[in-house]
Tab-separated table of C-alpha atoms and ligand atoms in Angstrom:
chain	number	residue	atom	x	y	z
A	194	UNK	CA	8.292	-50.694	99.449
A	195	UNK	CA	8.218	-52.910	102.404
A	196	UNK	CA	12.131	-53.405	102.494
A	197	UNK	CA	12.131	-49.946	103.476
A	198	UNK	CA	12.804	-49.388	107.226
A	199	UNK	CA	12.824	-45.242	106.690
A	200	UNK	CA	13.625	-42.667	104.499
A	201	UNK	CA	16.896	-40.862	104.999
A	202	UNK	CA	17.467	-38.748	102.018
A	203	UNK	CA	13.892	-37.362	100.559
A	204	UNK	CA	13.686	-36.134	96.945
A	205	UNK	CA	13.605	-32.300	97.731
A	206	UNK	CA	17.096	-32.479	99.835
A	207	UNK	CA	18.333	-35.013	96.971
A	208	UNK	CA	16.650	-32.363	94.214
A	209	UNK	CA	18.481	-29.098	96.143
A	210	UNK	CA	21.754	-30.860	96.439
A	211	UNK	CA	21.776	-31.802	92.600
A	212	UNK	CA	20.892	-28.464	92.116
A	213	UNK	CA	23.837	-27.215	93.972
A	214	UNK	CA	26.202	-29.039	92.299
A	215	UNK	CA	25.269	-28.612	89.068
A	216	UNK	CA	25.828	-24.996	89.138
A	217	UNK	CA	28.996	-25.192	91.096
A	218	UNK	CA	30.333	-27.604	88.033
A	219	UNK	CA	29.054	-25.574	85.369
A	220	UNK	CA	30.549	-22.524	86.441
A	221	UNK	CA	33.849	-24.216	87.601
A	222	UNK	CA	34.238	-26.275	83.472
A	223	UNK	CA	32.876	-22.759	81.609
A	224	UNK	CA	35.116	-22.848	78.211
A	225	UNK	CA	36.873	-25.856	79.005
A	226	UNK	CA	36.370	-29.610	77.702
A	227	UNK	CA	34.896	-31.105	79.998
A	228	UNK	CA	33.952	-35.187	79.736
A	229	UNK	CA	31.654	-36.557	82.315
A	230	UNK	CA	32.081	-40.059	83.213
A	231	UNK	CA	28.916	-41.971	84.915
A	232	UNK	CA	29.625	-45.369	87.066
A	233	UNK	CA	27.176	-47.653	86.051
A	234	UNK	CA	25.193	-49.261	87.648
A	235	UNK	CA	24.676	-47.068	90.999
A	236	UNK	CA	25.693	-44.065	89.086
A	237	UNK	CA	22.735	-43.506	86.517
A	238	UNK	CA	20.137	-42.055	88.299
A	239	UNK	CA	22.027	-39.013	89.469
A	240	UNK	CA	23.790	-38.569	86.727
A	241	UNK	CA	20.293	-38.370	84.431
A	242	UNK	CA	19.126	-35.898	87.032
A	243	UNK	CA	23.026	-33.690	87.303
A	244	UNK	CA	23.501	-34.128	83.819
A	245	UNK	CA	20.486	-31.936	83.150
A	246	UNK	CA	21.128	-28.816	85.934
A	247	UNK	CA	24.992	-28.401	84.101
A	248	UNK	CA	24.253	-25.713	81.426
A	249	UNK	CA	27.549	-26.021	79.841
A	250	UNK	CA	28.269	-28.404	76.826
A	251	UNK	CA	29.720	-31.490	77.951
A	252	UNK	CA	30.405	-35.248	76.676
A	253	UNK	CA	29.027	-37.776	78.829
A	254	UNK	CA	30.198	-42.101	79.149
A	255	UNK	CA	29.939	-44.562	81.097
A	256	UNK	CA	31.945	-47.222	82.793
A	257	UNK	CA	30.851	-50.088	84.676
A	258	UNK	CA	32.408	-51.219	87.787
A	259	UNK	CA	31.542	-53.861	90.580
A	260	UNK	CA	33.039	-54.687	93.526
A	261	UNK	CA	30.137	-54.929	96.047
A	262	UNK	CA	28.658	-57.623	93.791
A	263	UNK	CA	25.345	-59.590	95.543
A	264	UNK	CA	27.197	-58.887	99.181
A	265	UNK	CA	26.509	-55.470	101.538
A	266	UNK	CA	30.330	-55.480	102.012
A	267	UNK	CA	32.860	-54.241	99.595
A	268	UNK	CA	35.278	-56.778	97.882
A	269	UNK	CA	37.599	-54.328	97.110
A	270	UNK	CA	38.350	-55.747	94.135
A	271	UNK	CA	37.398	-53.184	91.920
A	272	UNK	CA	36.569	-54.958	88.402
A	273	UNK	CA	35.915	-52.922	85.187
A	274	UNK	CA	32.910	-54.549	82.930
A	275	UNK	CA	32.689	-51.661	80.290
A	276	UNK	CA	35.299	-49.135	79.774
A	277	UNK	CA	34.576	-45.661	78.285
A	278	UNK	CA	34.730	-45.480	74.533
A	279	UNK	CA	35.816	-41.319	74.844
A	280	UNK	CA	39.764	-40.805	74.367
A	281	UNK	CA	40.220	-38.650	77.657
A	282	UNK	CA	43.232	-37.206	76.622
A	283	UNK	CA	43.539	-33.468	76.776
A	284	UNK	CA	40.303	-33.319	78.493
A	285	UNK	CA	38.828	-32.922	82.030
A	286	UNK	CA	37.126	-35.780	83.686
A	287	UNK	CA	34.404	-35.640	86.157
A	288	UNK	CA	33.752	-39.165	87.168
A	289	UNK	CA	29.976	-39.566	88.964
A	290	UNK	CA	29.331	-41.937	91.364
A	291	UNK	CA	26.088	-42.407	93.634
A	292	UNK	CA	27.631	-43.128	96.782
A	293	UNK	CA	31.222	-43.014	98.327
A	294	UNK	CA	31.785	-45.754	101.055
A	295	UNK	CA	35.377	-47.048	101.195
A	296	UNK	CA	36.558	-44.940	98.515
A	297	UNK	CA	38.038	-48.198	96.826
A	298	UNK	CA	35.941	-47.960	93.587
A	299	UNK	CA	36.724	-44.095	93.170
A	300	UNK	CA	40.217	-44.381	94.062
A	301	UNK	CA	40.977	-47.615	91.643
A	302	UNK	CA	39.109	-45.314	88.753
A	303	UNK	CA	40.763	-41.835	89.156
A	304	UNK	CA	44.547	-43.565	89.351
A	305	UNK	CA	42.820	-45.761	85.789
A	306	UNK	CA	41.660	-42.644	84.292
A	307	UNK	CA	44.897	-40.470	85.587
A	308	UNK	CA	47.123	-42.957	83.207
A	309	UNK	CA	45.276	-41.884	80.414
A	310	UNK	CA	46.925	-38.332	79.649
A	311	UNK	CA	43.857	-36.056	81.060
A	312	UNK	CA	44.291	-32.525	81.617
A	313	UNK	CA	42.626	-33.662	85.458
A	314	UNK	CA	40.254	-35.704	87.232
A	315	UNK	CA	37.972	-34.975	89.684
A	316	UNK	CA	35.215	-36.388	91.839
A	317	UNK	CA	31.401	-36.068	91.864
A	318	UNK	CA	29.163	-38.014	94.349
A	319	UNK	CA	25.729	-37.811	95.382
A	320	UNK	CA	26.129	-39.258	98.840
A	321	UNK	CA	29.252	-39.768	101.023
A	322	UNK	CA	29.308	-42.310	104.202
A	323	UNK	CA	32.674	-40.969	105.490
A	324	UNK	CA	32.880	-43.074	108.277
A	325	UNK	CA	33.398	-46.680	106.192
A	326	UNK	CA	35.918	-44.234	104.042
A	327	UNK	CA	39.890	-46.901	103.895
A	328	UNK	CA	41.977	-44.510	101.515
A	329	UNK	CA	42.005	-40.942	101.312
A	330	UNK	CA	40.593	-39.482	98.333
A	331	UNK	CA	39.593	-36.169	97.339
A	332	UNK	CA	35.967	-35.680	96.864
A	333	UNK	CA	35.730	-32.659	94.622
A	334	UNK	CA	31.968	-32.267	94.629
A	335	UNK	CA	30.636	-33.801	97.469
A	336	UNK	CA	26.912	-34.526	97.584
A	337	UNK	CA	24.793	-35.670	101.379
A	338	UNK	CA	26.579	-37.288	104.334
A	339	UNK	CA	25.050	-40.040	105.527
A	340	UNK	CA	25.598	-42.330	108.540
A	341	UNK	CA	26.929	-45.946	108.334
A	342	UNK	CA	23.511	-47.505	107.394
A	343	UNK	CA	22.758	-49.729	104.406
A	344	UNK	CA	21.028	-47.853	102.235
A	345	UNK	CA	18.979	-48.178	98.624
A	346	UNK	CA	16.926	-45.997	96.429
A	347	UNK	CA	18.493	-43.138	94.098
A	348	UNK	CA	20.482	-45.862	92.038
A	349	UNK	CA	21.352	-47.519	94.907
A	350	UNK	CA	20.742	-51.283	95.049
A	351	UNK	CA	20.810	-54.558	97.469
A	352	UNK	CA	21.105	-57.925	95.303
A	353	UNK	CA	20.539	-55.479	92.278
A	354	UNK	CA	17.352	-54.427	93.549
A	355	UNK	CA	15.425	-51.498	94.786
A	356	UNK	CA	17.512	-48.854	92.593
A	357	UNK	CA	14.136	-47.429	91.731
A	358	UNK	CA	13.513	-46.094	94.519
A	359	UNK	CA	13.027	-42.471	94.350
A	360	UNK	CA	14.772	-41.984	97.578
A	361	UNK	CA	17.429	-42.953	99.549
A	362	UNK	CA	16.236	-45.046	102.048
A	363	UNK	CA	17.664	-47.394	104.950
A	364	UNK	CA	16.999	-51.295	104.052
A	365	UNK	CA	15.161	-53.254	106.952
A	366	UNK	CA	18.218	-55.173	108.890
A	367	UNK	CA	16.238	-58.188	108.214
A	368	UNK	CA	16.295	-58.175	104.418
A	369	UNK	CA	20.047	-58.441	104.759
A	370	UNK	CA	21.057	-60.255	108.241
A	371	UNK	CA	20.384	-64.102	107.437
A	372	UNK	CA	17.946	-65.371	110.337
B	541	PRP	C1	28.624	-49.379	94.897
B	541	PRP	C2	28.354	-47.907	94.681
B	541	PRP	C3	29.719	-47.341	94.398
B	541	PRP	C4	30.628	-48.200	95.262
B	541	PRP	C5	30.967	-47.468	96.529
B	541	PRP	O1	28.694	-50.010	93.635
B	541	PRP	O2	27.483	-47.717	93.586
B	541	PRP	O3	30.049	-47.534	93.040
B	541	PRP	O4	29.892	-49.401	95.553
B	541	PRP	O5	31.696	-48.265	97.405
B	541	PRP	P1	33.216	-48.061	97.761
B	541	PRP	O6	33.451	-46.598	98.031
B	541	PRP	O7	33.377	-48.886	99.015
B	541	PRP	O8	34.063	-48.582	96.659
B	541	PRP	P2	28.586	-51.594	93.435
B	541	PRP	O9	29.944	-52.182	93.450
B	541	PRP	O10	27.604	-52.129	94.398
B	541	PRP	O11	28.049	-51.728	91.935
B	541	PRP	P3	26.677	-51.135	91.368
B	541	PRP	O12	26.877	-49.654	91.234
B	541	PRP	O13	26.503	-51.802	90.053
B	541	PRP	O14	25.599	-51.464	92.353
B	542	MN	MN1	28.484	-48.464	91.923
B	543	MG	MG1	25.732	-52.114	94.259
């Protein structure tokens, strides 16, 4: 698409790491309850593509969170559109998330989920931009490492666009910078 400035991620290394992952989580859950929690929007592409490398039985829901909203910068006000309908109780939680930037969402959903009585809760994310993280969370499965670019593709979006993108790709500065 001719937003895209370059790709950063292709679909083989996004394909391997899912892969990865996938096995790691199946073996680590074997025997135990495990409920998987996507967060919509960004969240749905990976999660259709993890969901099917785990070869134990799982549930799977989804929530849906915003706090980017139309804006490349975080709000981090982290608001809650649709909550799960699974009682988490008694169970694991693996909550999936497409990208990791400030760690605001993630962090605001694991202390959420935490209140709920689950056995534990852990993190899953396809790609992790350390550098923007502001609070210190534990990223149990961690997917690619990418530099502080804004990026789309793989679920990823800018003004709700462009999560079709196969893969994950740095925006042109111009689409975003107002000239
Ligand atoms: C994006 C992304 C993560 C979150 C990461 O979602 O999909 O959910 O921001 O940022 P953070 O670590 O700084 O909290 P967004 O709010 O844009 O909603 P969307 O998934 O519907 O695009
Ligand atoms: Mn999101
Ligand atoms: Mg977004």
């Amino acid at each position: 698409m001719d937003v895209v400035e370059r790709v950063l991620v292709s679909k083989e290394q996004l394909d391997k790491q899912v892969e990865e992952l996938g096995a790691r989580i199946s073996k680590d859950y074997q025997g135990q309850e495990l409920v998987i929690i996507g967060v919509l929007k960004g969240g749905f592409i990976f999660l259709a593509d993890l969901a099917r490398k785990i070869t134990i039985p799982v549930d799977l829901d989804f929530m849906s969170v915003s706090s980017y909203g139309n804006s490349s910068k975080s709000s981090g006000v982290v608001k809650i559109i649709k909550d799960v309908d699974t009682n988490i109780t008694g169970k694991h939680v693996l909550i999936v998330e497409d990208i990791i930037d400030t760690g605001l969402t993630l962090n605001h959903l694991v202390e959420l989920l935490k209140t709920r009585g689950p056995l534990s809760v852990k993190v899953c994310a396809a790609l992790d931009k350390p550098s923007r993280r502001k609070v210190d969370l534990k990223v149990d499965y961690k997917g690619i490492e990418i530099p502080d670019e804004f990026v789309i593709g793989y679920g990823l979006d800018y003004a709700g666009k462009y999560r079709n993108i196969a893969e994950v790709c740095v925006l042109k500065r111009e689409v975003y910078t107002k000239k």
